[in-house]
Short mmCIF file of C-alpha atoms and ligand atoms in Angstrom, two decimals:
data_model
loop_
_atom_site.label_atom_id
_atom_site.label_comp_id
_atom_site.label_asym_id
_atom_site.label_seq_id
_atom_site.Cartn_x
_atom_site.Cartn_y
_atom_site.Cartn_z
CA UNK A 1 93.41 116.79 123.28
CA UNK A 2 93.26 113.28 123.23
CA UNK A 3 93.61 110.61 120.25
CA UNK A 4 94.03 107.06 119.50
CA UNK A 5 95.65 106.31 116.15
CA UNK A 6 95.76 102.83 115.00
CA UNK A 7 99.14 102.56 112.70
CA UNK A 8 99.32 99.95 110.65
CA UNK A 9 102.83 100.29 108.65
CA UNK A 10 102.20 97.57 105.94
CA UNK A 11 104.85 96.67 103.69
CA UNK A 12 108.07 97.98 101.75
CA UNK A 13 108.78 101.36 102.59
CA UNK A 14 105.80 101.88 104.51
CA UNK A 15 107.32 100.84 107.97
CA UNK A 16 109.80 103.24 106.87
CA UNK A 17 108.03 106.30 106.00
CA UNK A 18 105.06 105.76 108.91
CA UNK A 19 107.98 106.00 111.73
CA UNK A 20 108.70 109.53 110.94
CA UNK A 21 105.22 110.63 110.26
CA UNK A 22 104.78 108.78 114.12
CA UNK A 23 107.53 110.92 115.48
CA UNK A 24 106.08 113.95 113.98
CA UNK A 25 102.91 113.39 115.94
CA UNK A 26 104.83 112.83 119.09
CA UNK A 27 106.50 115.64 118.67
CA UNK A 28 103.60 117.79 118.44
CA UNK A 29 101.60 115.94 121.20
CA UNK A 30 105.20 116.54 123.57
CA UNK A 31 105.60 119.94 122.84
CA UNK A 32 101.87 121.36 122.87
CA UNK A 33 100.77 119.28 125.90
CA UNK A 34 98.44 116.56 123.98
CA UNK A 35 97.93 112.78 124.72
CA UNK A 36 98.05 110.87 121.47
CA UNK A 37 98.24 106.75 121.83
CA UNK A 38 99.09 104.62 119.13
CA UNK A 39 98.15 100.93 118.55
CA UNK A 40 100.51 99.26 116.04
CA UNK A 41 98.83 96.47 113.62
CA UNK A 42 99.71 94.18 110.63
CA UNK A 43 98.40 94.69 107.47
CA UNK A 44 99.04 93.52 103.89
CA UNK A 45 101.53 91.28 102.97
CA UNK A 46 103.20 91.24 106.47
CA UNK A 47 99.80 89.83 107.58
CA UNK A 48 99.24 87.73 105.54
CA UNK A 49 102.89 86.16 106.40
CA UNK A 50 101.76 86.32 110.21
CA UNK A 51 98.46 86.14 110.68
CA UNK A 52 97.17 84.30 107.41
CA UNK A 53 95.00 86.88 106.10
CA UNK A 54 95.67 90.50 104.57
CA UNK A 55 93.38 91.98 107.05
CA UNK A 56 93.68 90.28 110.58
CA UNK A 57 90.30 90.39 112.79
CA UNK A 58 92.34 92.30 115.58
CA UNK A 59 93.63 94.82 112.99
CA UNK A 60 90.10 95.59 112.02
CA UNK A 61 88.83 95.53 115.46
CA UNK A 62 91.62 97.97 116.96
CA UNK A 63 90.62 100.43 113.61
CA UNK A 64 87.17 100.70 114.34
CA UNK A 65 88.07 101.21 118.43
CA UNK A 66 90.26 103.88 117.05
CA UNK A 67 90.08 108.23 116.51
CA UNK A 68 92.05 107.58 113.24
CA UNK A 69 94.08 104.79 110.78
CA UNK A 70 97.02 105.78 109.94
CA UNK A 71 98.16 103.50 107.12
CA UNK A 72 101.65 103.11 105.37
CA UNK A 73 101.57 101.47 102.04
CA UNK A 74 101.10 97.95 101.53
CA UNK A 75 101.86 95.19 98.59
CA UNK A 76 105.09 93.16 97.14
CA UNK A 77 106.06 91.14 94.36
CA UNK A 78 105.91 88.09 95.85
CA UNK A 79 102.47 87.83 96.70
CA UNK A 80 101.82 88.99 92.73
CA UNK A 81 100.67 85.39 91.61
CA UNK A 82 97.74 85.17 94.12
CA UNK A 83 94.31 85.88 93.04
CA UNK A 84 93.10 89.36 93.64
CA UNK A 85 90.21 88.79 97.02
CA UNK A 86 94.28 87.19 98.94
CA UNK A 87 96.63 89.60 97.83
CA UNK A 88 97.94 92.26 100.16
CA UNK A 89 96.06 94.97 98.16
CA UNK A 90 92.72 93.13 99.23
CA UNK A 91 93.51 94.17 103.05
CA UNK A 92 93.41 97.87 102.30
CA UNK A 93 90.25 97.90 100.20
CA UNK A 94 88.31 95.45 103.17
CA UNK A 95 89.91 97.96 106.06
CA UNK A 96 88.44 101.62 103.51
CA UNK A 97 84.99 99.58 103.21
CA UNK A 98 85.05 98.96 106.66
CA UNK A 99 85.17 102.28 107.85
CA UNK A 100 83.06 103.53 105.51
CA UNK A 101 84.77 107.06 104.31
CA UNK A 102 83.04 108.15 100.85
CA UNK A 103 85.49 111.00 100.48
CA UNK A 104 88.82 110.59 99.70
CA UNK A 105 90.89 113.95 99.98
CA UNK A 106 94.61 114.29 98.01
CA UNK A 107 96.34 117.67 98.13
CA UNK A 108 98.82 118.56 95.71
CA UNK A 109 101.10 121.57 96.49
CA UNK A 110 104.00 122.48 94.75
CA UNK A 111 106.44 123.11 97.13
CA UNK A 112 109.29 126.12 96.60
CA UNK A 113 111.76 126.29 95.48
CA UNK A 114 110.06 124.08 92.60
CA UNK A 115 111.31 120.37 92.31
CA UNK A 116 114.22 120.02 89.27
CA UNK A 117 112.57 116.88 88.96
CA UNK A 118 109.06 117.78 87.24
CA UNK A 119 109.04 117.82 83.84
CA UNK A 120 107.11 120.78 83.61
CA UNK A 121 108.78 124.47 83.12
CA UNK A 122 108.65 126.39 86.86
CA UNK A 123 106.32 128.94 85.52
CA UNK A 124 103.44 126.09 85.05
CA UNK A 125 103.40 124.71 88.55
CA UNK A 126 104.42 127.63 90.86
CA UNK A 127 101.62 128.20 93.00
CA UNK A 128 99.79 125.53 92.26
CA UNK A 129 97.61 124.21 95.05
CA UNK A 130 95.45 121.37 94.45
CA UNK A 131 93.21 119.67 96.62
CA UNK A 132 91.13 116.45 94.93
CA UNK A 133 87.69 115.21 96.71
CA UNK A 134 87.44 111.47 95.37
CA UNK A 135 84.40 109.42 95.58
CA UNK A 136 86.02 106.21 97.10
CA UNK A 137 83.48 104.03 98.15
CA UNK A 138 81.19 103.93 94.42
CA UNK A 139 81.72 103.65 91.06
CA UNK A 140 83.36 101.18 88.68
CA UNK A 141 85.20 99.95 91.71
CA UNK A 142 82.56 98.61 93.72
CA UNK A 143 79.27 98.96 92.08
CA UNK A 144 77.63 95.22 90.95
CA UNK A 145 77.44 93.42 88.23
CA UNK A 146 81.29 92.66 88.09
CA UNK A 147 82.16 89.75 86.18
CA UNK A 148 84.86 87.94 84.12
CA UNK A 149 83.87 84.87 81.96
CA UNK A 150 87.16 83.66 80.92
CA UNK A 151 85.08 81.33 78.54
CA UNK A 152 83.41 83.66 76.96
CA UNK A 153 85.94 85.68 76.66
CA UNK A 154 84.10 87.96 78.70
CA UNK A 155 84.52 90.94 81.16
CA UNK A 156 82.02 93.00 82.71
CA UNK A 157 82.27 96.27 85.29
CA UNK A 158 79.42 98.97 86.07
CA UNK A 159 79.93 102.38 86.61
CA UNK A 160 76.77 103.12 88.99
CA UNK A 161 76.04 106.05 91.53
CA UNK A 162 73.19 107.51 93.35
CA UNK A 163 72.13 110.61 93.99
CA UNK A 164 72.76 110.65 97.86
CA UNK A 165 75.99 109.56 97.00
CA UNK A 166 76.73 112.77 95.12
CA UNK A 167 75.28 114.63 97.42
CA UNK A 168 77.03 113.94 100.17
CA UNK A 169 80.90 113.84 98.48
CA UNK A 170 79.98 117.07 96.41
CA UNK A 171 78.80 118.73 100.09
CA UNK A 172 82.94 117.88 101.00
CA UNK A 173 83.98 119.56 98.32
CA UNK A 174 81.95 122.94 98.40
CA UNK A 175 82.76 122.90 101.93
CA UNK A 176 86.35 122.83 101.61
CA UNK A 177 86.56 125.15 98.95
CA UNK A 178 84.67 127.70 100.82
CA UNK A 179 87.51 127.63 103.57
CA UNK A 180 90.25 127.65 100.67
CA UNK A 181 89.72 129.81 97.55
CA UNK A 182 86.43 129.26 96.58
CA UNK A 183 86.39 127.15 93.60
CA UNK A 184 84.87 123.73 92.90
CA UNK A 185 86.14 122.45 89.29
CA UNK A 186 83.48 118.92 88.97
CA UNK A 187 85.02 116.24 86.58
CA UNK A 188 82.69 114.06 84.72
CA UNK A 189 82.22 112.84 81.30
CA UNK A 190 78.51 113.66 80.44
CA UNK A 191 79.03 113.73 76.88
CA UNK A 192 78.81 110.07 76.93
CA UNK A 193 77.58 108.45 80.31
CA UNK A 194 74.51 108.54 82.09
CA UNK A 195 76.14 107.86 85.09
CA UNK A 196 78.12 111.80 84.85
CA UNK A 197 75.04 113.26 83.44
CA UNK A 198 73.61 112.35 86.77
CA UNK A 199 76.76 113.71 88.57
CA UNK A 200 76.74 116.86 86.80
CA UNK A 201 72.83 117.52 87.42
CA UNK A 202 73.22 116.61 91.30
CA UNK A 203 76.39 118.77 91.58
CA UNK A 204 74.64 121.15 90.21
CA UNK A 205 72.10 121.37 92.82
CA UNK A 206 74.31 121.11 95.23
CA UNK A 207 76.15 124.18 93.88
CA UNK A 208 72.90 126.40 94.36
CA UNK A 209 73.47 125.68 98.17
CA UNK A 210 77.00 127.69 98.25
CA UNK A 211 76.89 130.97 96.69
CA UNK A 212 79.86 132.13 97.25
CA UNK A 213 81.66 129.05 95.64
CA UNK A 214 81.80 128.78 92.21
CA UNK A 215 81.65 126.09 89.65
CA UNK A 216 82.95 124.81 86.41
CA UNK A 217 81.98 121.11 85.23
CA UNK A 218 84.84 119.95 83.11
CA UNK A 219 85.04 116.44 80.89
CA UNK A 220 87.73 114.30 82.59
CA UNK A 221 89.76 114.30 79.12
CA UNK A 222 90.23 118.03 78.94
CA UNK A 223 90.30 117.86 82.84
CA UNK A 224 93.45 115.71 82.67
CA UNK A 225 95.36 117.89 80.05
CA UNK A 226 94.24 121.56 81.69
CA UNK A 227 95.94 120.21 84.75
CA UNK A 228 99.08 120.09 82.72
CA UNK A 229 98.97 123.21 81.19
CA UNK A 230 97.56 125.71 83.57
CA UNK A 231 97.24 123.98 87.37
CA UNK A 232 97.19 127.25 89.38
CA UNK A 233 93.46 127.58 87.82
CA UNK A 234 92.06 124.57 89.96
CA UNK A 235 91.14 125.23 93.65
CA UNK A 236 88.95 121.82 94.59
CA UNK A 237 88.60 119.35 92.00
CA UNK A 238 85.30 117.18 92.47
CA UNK A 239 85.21 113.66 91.10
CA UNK A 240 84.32 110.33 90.89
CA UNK A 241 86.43 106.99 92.03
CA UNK A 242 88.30 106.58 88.98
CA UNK A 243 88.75 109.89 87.38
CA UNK A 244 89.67 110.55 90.58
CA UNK A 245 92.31 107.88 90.81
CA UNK A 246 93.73 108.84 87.90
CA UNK A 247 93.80 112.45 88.25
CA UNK A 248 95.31 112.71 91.60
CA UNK A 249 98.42 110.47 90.35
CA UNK A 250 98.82 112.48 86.88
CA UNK A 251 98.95 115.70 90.20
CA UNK A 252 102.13 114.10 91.52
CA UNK A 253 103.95 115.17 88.62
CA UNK A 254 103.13 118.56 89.54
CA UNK A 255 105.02 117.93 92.52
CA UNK A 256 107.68 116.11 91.57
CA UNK A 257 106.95 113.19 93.06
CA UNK A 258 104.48 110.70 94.29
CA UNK A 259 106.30 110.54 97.47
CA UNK A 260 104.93 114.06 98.25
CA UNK A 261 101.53 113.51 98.00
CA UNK A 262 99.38 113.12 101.66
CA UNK A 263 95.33 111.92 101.43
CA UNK A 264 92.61 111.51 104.21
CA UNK A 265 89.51 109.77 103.24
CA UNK A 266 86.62 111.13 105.46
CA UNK A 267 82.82 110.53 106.39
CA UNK A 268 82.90 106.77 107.69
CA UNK A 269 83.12 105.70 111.15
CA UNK A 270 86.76 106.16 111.71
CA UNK A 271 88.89 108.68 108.64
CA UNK A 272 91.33 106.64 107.45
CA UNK A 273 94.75 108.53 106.44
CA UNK A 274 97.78 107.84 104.10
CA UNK A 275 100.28 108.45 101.90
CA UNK A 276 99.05 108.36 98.25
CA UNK A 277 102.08 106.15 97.42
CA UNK A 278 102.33 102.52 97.40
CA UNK A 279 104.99 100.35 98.98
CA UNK A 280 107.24 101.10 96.75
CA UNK A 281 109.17 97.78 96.29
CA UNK A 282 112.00 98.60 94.35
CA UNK A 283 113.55 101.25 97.12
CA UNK A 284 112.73 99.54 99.80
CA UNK A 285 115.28 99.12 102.48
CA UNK A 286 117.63 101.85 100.83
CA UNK A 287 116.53 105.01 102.96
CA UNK A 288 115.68 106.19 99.82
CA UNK A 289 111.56 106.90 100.42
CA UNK A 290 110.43 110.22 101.25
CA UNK A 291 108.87 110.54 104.39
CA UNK A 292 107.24 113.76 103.62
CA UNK A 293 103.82 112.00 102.14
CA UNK A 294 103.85 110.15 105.17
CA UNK A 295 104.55 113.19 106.91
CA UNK A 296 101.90 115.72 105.11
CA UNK A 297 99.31 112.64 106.03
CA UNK A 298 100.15 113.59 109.94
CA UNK A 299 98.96 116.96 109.83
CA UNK A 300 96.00 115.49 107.88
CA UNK A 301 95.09 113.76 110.73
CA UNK A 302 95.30 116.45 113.34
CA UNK A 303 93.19 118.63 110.75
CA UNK A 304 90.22 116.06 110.42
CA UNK A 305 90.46 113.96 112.94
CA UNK A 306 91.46 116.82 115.64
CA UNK A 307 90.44 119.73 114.59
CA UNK A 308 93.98 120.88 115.45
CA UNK A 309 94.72 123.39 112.81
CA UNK A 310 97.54 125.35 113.86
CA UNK A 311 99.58 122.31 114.88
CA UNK A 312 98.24 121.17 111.06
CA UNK A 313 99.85 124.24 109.81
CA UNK A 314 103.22 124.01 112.10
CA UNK A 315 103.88 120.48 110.14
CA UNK A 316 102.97 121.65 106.92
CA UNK A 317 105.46 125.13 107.87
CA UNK A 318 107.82 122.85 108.94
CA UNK A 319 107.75 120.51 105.98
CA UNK A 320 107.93 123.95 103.24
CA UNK A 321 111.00 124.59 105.74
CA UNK A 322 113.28 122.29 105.16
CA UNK A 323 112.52 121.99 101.39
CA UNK A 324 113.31 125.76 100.91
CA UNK A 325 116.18 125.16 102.60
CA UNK A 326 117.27 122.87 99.70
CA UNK A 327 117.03 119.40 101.44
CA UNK A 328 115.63 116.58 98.92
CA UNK A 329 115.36 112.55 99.59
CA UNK A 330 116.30 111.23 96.03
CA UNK A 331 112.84 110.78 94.07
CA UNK A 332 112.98 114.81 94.10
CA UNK A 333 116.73 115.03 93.07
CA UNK A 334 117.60 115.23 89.37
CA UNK A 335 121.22 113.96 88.46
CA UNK A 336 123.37 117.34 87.33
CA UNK A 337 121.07 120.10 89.18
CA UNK A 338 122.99 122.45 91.76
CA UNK A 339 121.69 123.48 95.31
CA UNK A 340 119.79 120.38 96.50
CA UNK A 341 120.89 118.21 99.29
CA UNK A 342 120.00 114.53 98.68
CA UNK A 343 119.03 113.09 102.19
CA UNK A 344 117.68 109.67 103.71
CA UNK A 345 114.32 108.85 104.64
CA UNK A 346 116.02 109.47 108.34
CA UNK A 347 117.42 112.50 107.93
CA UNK A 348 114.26 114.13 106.51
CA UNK A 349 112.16 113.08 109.40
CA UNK A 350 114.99 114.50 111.77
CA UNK A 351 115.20 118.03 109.48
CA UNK A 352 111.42 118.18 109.74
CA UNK A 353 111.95 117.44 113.73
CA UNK A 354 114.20 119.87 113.95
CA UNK A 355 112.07 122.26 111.74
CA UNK A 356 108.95 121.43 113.65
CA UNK A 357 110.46 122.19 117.41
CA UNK A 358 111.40 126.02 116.62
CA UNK A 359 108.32 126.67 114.85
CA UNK A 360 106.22 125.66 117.90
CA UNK A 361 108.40 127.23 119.78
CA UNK A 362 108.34 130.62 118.28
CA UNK A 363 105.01 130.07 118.52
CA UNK A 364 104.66 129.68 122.48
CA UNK A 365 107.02 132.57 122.76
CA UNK A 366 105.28 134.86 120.89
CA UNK A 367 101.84 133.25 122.63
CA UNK A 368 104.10 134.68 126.08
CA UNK A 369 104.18 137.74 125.58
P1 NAD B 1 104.48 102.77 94.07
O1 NAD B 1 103.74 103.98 94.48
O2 NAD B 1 104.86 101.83 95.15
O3 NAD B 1 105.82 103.19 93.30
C1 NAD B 1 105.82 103.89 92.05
C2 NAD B 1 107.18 104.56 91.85
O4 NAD B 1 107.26 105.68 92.73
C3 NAD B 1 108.36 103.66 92.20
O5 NAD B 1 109.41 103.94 91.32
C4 NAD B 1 108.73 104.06 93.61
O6 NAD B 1 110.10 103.87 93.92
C5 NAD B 1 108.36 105.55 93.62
N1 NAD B 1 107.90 105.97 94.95
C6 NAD B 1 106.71 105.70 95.51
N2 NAD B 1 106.65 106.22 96.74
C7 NAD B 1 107.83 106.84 96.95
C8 NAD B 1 108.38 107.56 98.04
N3 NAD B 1 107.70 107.78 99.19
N4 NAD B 1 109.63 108.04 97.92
C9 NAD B 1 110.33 107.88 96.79
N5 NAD B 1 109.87 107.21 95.72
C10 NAD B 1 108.63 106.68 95.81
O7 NAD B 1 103.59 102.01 92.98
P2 NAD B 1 103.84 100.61 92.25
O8 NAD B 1 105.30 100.41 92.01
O9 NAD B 1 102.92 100.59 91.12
O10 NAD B 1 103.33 99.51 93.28
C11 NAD B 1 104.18 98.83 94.20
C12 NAD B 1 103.28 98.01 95.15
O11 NAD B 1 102.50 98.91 95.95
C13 NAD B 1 102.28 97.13 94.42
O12 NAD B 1 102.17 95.91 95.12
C14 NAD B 1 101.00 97.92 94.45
O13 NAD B 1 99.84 97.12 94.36
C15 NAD B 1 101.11 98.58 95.81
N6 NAD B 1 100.34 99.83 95.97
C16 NAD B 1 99.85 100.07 97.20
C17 NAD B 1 99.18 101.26 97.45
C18 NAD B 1 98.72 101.53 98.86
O14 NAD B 1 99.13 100.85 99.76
N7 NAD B 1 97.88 102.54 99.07
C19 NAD B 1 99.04 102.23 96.44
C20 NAD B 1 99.59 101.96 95.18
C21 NAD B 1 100.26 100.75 94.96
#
């Protein structure tokens, strides 16, 4: 198998979690006999201190000439005073429109044994295995009028979809689940907006199409506190751009930590993939970032961009590994708690290495005989 991944590290930690997700790849490209290229580009603030602009022409160009993005984090305090269209921030929406991906996929697994450092009680999150299906290219985010008359003391955004729009996200999502555990839990809030009674009724049609999926529309507020309370009962959650934003970050707590949390947004012309994290500012440069976002992302990419599930699975194996084994980078470390092994971003990447090689090799062994 061949692929050409455009990496473009970004700022703060991402340079530093992206190099072990990169060796990861390698790894799995050495060892099961792939070709996998990778084109490193600027984006973000270390563009915009090169190049000029938080999206460079070349970056764009070598993305689109590309089998998959593989994007750090980007973003830093200093570039904070700049209007929105020139920050850092500005280069990663431009490079998602760009490629066009409507669906915007965020698992949340928590991992065993259970991370000391979520505040919920063990017998909440075991087992819980989340995987959201975000609209990302509609909504309040994009959709037009958007407006803010500082005169008038005035602000203005519009929540707008189309059918097709729903249509094609919800298809994502009832696919998905019918290749995980066969549930589709669709977020709205049709008590009140026109815009989710829409929603509902489409994924509701869409629904009809899978019979052996099932449903259950839920409003985003009772959505966002049954994830707390009982998250083993959602498979697939279905929603919009910012329910879904929201959602998937109040799901980190289920595993301990944003670091953990991989995403792939699919559909467009190239499927864009990264850590749910951002750059993280205030660790960066310590070797205190997990990797294993960054890492997770990886064997996103060889899932839907390569249709290499197995080697999806050894990274994801390999990852559940090392964290049974007790290894932790900080953010999953709670001061006091017995049996974890704090480790840098470095060492996490090599223990998932490490991990990674006998799994594959077990696996060409027993393959041997
Ligand atoms: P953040 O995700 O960078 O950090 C939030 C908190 O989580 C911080 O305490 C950070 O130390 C911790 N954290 C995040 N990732 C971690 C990891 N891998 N390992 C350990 N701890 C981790 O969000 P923020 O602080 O709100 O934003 C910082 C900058 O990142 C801002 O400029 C923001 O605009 C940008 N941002 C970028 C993206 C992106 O690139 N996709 C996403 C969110 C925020």
């Amino acid at each position: 198998m061949e692929l050409k991944i455009t990496v473009v590290a970004g700022d703060g930690i991402g340079p530093e979690v992206t190099r072990e997700a990169v060796e990861i790849l390698s790894t799995v490209a050495h060892l099961n006999g792939h070709k996998f290229t990778f084109v490193e580009e600027r984006i973000g603030g270390v563009a915009i201190r090169q190049d000029g602009s938080p999206l460079p022409a070349r970056t764009l160009a070598a993305a689109l000439d590309s089998d998959a993005v593989l994007l750090g984090a980007v973003g830093g305090n200093e570039f904070n005073a700049l209007p929105p269209d020139k920050r850092p921030e500005a280069g990663l929406l431009q490079l998602r429109q760009a490629l066009g991906g409507y669906a915007n996929l965020r698992p949340a697994v928590a991992y065993e044994p259970l991370s000391h450092n979520s505040p919920l009680r063990p017998e909440v999150t075991r087992g819980a295995d989340i995987l959201f299906v975000r609209e990302l290219l509609g909504g309040l985010y994009f959709s037009q009028p958007r407006a803010w008359d500082r005169d008038a003391g005035m602000a203005l955004n519009t929540m707008r979809y189309t059918r097709a729009e729903v249509v094609r996200v919800a298809r994502v999502a009832f696919d998905l689940a019918s290749k995980r555990r066969g549930k589709v839990t669709s977020v709205d809030k049709a008590n009140v907006l026109e815009v989710s009674q829409l929603w509902r009724a489409t994924v509701t049609e869409v629904a009809a199409e899978y019979p052996g999926v099932t449903i259950d529309h839920q409003y985003v507020d009772a959505c966002a506190m049954h994830l707390m309370n009982t998250p083993r009962n959602f498979d697939v959650v279905l929603t919009e751009n910012l329910f879904g934003d929201i959602l998937s970050d109040e799901a980190a707590v289920i595993t301990g930590s944003l670091g953990m949390l991989p995403s792939a947004t699919i559909g467009g012309k190239v499927n864009l993939y990264e850590p749910v994290h951002g750059s993280a500012p205030d660790i960066a440069g310590t070797g205190k970032a997990n990797p294993l976002g960054a890492i997770l992302t990886a064997a996103m990419i060889l899932r839907h961009s390569a249709g290499l599930e197995q080697d999806a699975r050894a990274i994801e194996d390999a990852v559940a590994n090392v964290l049974q084994r007790g290894y932790r980078t900080a953010d999953l470390v709670r001061a006091g708690t017995h049996g974890e092994q704090p480790v840098t971003t470095r060492e996490m990447g090599r223990l998932v290495y490490e991990a990674l090689n006998e799994i594959i090799d077990r696996a060409q062994a027993l393959h041997a005989v």
